Coordinates of C-alpha atoms (C1' of nucleotides) in Angstrom, one line a residue:
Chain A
X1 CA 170.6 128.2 100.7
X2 CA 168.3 126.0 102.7
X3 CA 167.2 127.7 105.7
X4 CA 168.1 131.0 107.4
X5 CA 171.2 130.5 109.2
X6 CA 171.6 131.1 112.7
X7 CA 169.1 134.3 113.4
X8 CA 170.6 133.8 117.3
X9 CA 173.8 135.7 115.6
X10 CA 172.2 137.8 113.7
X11 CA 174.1 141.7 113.3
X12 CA 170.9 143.8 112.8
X13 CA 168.2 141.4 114.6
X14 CA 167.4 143.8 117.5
X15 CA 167.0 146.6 114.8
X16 CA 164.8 144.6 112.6
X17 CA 161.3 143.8 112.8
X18 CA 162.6 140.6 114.3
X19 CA 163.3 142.4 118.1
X20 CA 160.2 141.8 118.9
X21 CA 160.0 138.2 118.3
X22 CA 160.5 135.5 121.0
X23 CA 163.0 132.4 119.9
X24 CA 159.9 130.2 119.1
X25 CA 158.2 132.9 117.0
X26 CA 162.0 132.9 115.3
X27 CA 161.9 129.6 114.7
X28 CA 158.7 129.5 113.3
X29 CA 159.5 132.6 111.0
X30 CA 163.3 131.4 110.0
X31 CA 161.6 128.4 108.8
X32 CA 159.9 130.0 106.3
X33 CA 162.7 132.1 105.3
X34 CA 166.2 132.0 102.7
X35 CA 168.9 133.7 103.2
X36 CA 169.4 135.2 99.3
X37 CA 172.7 137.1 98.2
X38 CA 173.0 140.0 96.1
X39 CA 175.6 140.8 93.4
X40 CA 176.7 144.5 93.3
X41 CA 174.0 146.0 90.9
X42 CA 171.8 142.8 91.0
X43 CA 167.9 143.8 91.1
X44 CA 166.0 142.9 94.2
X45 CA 162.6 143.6 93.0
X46 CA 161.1 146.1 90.5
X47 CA 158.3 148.7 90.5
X48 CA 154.9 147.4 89.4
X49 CA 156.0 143.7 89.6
X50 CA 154.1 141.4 92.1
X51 CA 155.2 141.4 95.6
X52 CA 155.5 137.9 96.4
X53 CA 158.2 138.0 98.9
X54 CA 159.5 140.4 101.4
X55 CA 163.1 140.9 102.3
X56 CA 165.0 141.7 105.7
X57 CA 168.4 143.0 104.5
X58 CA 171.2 141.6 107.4
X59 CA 174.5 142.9 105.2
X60 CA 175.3 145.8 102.6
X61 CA 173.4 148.1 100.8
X62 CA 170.3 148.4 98.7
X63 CA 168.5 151.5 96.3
X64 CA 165.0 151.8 96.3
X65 CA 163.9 154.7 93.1
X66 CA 161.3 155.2 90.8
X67 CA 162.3 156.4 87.0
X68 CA 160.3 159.0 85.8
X69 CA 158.8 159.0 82.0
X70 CA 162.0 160.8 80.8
X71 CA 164.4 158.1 81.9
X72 CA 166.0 160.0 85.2
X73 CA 166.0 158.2 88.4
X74 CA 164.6 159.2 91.5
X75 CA 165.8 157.5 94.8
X76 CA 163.7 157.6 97.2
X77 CA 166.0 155.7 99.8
X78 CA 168.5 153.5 100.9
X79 CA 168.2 150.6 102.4
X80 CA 170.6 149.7 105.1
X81 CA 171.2 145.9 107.2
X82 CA 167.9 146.0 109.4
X83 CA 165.5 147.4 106.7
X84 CA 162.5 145.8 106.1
X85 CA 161.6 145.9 102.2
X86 CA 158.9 144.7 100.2
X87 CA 155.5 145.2 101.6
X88 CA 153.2 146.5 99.0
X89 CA 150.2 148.3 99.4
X90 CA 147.8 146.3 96.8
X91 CA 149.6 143.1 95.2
X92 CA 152.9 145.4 93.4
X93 CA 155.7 147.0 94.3
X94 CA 155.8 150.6 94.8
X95 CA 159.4 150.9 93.7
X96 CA 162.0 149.0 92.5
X97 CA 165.4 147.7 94.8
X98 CA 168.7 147.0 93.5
X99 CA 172.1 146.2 95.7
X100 CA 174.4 148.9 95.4
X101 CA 176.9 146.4 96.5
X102 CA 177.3 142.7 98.0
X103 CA 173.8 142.7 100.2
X104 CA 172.4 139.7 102.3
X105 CA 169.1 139.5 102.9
X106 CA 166.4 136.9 104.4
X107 CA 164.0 136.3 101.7
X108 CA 160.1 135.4 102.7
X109 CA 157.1 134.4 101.1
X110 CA 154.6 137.0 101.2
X111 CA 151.4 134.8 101.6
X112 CA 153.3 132.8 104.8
X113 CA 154.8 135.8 106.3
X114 CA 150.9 137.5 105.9
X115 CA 149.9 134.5 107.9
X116 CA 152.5 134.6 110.4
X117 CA 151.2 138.3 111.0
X118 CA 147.7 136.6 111.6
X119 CA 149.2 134.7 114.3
X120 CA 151.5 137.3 115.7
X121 CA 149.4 140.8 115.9
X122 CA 152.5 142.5 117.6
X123 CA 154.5 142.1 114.9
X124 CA 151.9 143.6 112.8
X125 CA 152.6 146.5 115.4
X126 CA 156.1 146.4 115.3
X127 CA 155.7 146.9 110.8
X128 CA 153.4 149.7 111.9
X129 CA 155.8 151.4 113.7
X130 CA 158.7 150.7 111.3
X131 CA 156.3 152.1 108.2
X132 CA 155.6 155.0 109.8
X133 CA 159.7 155.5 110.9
X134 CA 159.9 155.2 106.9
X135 CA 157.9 157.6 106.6
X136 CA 159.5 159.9 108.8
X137 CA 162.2 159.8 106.8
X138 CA 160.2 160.7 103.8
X139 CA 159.5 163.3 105.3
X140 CA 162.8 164.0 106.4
X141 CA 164.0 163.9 103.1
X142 CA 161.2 166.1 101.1
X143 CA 162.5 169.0 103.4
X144 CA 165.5 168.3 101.3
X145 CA 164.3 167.9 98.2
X146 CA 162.0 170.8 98.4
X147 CA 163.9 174.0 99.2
X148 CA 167.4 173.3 100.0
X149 CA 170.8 174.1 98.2
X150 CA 172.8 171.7 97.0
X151 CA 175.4 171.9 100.2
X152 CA 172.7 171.6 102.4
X153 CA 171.6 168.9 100.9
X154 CA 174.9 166.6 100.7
X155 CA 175.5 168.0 104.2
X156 CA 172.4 166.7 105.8
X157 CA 172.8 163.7 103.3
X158 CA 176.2 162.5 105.0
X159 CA 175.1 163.8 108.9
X160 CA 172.1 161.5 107.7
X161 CA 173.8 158.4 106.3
X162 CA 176.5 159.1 109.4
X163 CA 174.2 158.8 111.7
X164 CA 172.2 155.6 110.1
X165 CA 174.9 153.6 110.3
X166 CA 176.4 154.6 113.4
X167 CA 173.3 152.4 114.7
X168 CA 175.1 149.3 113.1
X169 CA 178.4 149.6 112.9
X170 CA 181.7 150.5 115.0
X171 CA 181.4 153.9 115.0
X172 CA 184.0 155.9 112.6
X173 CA 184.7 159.3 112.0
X174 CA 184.3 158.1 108.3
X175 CA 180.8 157.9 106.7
X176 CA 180.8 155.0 104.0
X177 CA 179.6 155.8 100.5
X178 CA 179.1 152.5 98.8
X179 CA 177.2 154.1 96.8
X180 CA 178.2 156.5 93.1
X181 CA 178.1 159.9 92.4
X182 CA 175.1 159.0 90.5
X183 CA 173.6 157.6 93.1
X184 CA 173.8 160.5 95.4
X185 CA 172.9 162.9 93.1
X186 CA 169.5 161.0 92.2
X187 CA 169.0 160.9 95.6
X188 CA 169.5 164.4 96.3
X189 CA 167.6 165.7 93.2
X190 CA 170.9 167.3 91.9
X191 CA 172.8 166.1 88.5
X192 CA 175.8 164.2 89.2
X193 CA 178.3 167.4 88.0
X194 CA 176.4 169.4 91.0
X195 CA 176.7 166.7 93.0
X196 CA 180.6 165.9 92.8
X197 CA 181.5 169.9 92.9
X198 CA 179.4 170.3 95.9
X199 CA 181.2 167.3 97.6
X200 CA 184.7 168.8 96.8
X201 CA 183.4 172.3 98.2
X202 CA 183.1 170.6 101.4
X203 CA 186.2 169.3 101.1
X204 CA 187.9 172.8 100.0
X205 CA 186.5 174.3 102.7
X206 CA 187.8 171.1 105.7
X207 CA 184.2 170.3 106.3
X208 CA 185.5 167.1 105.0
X209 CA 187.9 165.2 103.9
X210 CA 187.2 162.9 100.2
X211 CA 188.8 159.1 100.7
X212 CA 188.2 156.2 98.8
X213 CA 184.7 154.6 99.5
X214 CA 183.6 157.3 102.0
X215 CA 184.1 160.9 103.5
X216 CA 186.1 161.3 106.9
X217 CA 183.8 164.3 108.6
X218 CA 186.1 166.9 109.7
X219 CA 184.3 169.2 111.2
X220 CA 180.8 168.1 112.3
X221 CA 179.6 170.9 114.3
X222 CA 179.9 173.3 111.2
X223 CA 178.8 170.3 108.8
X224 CA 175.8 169.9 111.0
X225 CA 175.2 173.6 110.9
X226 CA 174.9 173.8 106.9
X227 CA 172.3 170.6 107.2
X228 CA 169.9 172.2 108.9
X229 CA 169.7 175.9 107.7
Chain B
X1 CA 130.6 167.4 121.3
X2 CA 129.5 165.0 123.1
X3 CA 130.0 161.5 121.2
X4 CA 130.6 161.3 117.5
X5 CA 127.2 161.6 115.9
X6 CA 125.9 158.9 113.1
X7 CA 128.9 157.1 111.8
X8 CA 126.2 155.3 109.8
X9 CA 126.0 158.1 107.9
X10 CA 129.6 159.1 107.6
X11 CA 130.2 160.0 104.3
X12 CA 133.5 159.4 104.1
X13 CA 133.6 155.7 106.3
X14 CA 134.0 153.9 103.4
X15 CA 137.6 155.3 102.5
X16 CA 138.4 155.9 105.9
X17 CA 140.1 153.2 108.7
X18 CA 136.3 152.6 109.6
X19 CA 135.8 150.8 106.7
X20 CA 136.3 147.7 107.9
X21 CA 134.6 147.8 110.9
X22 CA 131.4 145.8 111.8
X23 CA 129.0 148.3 112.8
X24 CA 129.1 146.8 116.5
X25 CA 133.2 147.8 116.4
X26 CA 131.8 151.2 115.0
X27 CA 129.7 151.1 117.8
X28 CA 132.5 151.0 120.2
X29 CA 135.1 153.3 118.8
X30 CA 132.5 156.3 118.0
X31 CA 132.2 155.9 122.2
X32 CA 135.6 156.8 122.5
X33 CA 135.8 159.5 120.2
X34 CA 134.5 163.1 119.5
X35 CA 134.0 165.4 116.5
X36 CA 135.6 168.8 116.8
X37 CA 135.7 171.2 114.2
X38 CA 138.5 173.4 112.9
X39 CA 138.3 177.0 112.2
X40 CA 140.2 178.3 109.2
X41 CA 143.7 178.4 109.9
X42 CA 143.6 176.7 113.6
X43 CA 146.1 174.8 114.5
X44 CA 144.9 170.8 115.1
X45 CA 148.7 169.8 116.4
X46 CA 152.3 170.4 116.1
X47 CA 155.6 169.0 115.5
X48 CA 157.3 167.6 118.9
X49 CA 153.8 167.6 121.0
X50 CA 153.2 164.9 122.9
X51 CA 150.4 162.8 120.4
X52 CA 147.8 162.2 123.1
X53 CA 144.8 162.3 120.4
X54 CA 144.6 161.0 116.5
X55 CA 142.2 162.5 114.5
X56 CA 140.4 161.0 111.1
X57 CA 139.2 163.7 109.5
X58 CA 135.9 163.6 107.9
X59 CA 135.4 167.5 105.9
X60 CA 137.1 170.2 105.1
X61 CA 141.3 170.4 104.8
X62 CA 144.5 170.1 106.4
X63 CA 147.8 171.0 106.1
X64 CA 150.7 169.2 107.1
X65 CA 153.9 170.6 107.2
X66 CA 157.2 171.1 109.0
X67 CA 159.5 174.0 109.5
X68 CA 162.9 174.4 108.3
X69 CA 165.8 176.5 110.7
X70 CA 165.0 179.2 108.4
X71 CA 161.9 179.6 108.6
X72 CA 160.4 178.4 105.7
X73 CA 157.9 175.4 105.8
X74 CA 157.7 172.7 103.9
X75 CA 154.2 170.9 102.8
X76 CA 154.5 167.1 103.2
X77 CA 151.3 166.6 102.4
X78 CA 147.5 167.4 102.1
X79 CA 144.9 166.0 104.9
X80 CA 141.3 165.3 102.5
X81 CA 138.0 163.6 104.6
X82 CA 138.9 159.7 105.3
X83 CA 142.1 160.4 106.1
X84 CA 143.9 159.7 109.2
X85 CA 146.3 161.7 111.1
X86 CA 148.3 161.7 113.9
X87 CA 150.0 158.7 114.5
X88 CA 153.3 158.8 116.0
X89 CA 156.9 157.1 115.8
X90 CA 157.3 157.3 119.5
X91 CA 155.0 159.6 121.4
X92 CA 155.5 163.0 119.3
X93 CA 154.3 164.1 115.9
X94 CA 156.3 164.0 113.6
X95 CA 155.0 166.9 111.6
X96 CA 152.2 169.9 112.1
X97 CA 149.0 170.2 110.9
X98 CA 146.4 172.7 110.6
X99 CA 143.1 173.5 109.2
X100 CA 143.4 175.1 105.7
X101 CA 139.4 175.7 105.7
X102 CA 136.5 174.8 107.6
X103 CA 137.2 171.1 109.1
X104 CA 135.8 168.7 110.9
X105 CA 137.1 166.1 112.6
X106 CA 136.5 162.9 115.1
X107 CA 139.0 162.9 117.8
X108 CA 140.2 159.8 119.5
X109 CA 142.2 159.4 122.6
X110 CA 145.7 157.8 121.8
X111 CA 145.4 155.5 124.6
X112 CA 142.2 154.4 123.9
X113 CA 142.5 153.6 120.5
X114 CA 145.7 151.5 121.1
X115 CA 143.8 149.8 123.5
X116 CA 141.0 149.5 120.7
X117 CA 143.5 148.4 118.4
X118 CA 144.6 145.9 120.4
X119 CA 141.1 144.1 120.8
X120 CA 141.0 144.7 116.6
X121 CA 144.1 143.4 115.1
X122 CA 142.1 143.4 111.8
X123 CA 142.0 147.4 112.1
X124 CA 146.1 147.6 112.9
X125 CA 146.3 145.7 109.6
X126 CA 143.9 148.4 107.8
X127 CA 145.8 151.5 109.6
X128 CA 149.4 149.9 108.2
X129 CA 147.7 149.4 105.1
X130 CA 146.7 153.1 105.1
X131 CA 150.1 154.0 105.8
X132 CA 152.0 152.3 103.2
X133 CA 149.9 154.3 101.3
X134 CA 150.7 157.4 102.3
X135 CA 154.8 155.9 102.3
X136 CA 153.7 156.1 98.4
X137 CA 152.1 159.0 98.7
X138 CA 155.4 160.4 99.9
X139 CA 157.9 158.7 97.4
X140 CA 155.3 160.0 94.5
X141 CA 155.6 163.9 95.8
X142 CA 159.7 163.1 96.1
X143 CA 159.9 162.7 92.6
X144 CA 158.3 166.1 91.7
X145 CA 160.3 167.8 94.4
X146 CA 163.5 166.1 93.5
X147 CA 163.8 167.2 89.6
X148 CA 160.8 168.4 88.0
X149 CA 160.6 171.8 86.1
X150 CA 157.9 174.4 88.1
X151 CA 155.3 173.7 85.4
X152 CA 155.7 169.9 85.6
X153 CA 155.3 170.3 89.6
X154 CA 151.9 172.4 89.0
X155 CA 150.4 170.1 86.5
X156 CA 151.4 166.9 88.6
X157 CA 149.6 168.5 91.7
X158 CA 146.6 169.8 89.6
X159 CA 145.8 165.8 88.6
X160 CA 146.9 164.6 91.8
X161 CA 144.4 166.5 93.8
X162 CA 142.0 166.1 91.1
X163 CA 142.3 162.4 91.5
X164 CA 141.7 162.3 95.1
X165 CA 138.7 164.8 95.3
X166 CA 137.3 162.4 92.9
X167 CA 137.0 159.9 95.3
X168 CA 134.9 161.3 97.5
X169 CA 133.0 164.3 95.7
X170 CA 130.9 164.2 92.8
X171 CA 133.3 164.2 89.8
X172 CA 133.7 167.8 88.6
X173 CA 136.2 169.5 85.8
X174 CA 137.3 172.0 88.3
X175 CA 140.0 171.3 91.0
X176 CA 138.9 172.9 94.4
X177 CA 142.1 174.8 95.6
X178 CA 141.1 175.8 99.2
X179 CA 144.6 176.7 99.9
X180 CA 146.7 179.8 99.4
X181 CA 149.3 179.7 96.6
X182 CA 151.8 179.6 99.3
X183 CA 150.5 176.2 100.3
X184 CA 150.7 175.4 96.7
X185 CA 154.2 176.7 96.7
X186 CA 155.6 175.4 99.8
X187 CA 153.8 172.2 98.8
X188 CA 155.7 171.7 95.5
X189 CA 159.2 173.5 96.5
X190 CA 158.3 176.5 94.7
X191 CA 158.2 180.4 96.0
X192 CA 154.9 181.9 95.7
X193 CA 156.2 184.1 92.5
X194 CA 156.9 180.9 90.9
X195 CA 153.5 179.3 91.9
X196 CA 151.5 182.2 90.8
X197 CA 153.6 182.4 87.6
X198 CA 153.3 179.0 86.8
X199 CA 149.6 178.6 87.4
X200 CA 149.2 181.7 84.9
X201 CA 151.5 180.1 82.1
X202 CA 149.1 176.8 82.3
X203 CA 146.3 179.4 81.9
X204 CA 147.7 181.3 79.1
X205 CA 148.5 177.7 77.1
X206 CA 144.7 177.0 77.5
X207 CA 145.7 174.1 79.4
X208 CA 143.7 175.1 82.4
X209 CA 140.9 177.9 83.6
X210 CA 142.0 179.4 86.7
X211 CA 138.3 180.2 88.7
X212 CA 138.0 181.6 91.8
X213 CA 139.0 179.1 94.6
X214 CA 140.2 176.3 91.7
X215 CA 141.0 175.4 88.7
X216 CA 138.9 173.8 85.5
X217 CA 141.3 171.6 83.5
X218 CA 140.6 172.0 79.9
X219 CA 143.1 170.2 78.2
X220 CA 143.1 166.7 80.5
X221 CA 145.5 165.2 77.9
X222 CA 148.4 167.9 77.7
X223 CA 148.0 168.4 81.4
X224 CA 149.0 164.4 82.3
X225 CA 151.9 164.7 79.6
X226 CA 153.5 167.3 81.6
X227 CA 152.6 166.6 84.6
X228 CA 154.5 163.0 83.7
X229 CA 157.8 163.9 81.8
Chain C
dC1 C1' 198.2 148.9 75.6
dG2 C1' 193.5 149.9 74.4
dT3 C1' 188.9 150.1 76.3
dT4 C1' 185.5 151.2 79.5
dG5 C1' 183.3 153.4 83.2
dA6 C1' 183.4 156.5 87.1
dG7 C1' 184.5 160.8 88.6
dT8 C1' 186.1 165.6 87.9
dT9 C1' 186.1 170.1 86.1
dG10 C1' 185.2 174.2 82.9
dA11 C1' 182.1 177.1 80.1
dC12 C1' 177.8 178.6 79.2
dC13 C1' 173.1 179.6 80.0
dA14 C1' 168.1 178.5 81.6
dT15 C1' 165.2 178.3 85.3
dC16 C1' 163.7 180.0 89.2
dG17 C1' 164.4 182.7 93.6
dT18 C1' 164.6 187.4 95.4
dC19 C1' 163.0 191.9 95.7
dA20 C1' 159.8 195.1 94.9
dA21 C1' 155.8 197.5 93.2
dC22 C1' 151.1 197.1 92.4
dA23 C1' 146.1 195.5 92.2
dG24 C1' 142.0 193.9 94.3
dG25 C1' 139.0 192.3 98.0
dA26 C1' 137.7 191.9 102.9
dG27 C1' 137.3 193.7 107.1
dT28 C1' 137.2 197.8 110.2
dG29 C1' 136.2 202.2 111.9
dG30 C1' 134.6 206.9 111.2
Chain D
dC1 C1' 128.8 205.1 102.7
dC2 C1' 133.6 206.0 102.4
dA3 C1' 138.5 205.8 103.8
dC4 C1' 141.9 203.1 105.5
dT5 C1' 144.5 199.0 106.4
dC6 C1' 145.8 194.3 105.8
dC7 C1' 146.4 190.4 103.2
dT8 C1' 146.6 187.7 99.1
dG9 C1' 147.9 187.4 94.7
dT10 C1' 150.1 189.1 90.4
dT11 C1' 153.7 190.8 87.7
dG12 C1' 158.3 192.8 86.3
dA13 C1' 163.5 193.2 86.6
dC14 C1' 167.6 191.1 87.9
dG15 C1' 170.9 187.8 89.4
dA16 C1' 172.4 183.4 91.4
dT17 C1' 172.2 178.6 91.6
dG18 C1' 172.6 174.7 89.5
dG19 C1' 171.7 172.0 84.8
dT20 C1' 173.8 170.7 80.3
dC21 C1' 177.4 169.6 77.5
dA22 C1' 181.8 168.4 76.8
dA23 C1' 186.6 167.5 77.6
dC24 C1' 189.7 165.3 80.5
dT25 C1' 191.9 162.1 84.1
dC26 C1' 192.4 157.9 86.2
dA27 C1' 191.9 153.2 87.7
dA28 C1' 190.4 148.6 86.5
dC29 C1' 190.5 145.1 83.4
dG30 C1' 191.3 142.3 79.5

DNA sequence: CGTTGAGTTGACCATCGTCAACAGGAGTGG
DNA sequence: CCACTCCTGTTGACGATGGTCAACTCAACG
């Protein structure tokens, strides 16, 4: 783990904040940069905890959540290759991270990368626009959480996930689900009993079809349909 | 409305993206901009319109919002003087707003505040700043949307807005509550029975005093125990 | 072959949504 | 000044959605 391996083949560069950079500002920034591997269920970062380095995931999966006083688990996002994570808004994390499963990541300093961003004010742009796609998606998801039922909700959570990572992958009729039952249900705000019967609804009814690892969307026009009422 | 009168005597520049501008930067954006003011109810933008203006707003409140295909509307969040609104992912917004009360406003051309930002890279840092805040703004209403029982929502929103007046009105035991109860309960995921309900149990437990247009907390203590469990 | 952890499924029931009736205040017109 | 309407908020009755608890299956692993 010296240096950042070859960025000129990186998967997810043109979907990271890194499309915006030249190949000298790459070089200046892999320089600074590890590339840092994640054990299935290692912690990337926790809530609270000074944020002194930032993290560009390039392969897997990560959780961001919060835990509430009572000990449940709130997630309030995945983190897919090309997500930028990290950036706090005083000195700590607002959440804690953990890889769901095998994850890659470029790992930088915080106090370098901040400087880089002196030098480079359209990246500082490029962040912007990325935060505020974030919170989009916040947004995306409190319609969700606020008022939905529970198909709706794993409904517009696999149309969701589908269409994330049909931006990096081979497209597939089959949505991945690295992640548990328990993940999705914290996500979706539903216990994981709920959770499980709704997916196997969807499947009863050949909106879906369960396989190992994922759901193979059977019928998306009708799937689509339940998301968004 | 011709220019933006007296920024020097804003009261809310401090907590606003103005805060750190030198008053010769002041100088130049309050040239670009112009306060409007906001009936009761008017709309300021909406959803999927072109973002041609931002606005910071500087008294009074907003509401933002977005519909669901059925109709009913979902609160993302609460607009309080110093905050900023209507940035955009690409050239829409993302979400609606309107006034909830009485609002004022300084209205900036999108253009020329890109421009302006582009000559201030100092103020791009302060707006991302700003919105990593609201980002936690966001993941903090997710986890009262997500599983929190109806009185847990009400006394998290009670301190929560209670917090935020603080910081820029003399400190007071009562809560303004300009809005309706169906702000509240479209706010927290709630229907307006619920809301009303809810506020009324609070009241009966001594917990809180409903007044007309707000609340006076009573018991501070109780009230942040349920609000965080 | 036992253990462990994830996922599934059933039974029961609490919370909260829906529907509806009603109260009170503001605004309007006679 | 009063009658009427409209709108917001309150409150009751009822039922559905989804949470809780628990039993069970199954695969992975030692």
């Amino acid at each position: 783990m010296s240096t950042l391996p070859l960025c000129e083949k990186c998967d997810v560069r043109s979907m990271s904040i890194c499309s915006v950079l030249s190949e000298r500002e790459l070089g200046t920034l892999r320089a600074l940069g590890q590339e840092v591997r994640f054990r299935a269920r290692a912690a990337i970062f926790a809530e609270e905890r000074p944020a002194d380095v930032v993290y560009n995931i390039t392969a897997g999966l990560a959780r961001m959540y919060r835990l509430r006083n009572d000990g449940s688990r709130q997630i309030v996002g995945f983190g897919l290759p090309g997500d930028f994570l990290g950036m706090p808004v005083n000195e700590c994390h607002g959440f804690s991270a953990d890889a769901v499963e095998f994850t890659v990541a470029c790992r930088i300093p915080r106090k370098g990368f901040s400087r880089f961003l002196d030098d480079n004010p359209h990246l500082v742009r490029r962040l912007h626009d990325l935060t505020i796609l974030g919170l989009n998606q916040a947004h995306e998801h409190m319609m969700l959480l606020g008022r939905a039922t529970a198909r709706a909700k794993m409904a517009a959570f696999l149309i969701g996930l589908r269409d994330r990572w049909a931006r990096i992958k081979p497209p597939s009729a089959t949505v991945a689900l690295p992640m548990g039952r328990q993940d999705i249900a914290d996500f979706l705000g539903l216990s994981i009993a709920t959770a499980s019967r709704t997916l196997h609804h969807l499947a009863d009814e050949r909106l879906i079809l369960i396989e190992p690892g994922g759901a193979r969307i059977l019928d998306l026009k009708r799937l689509k349909w339940l998301a968004g009422s």
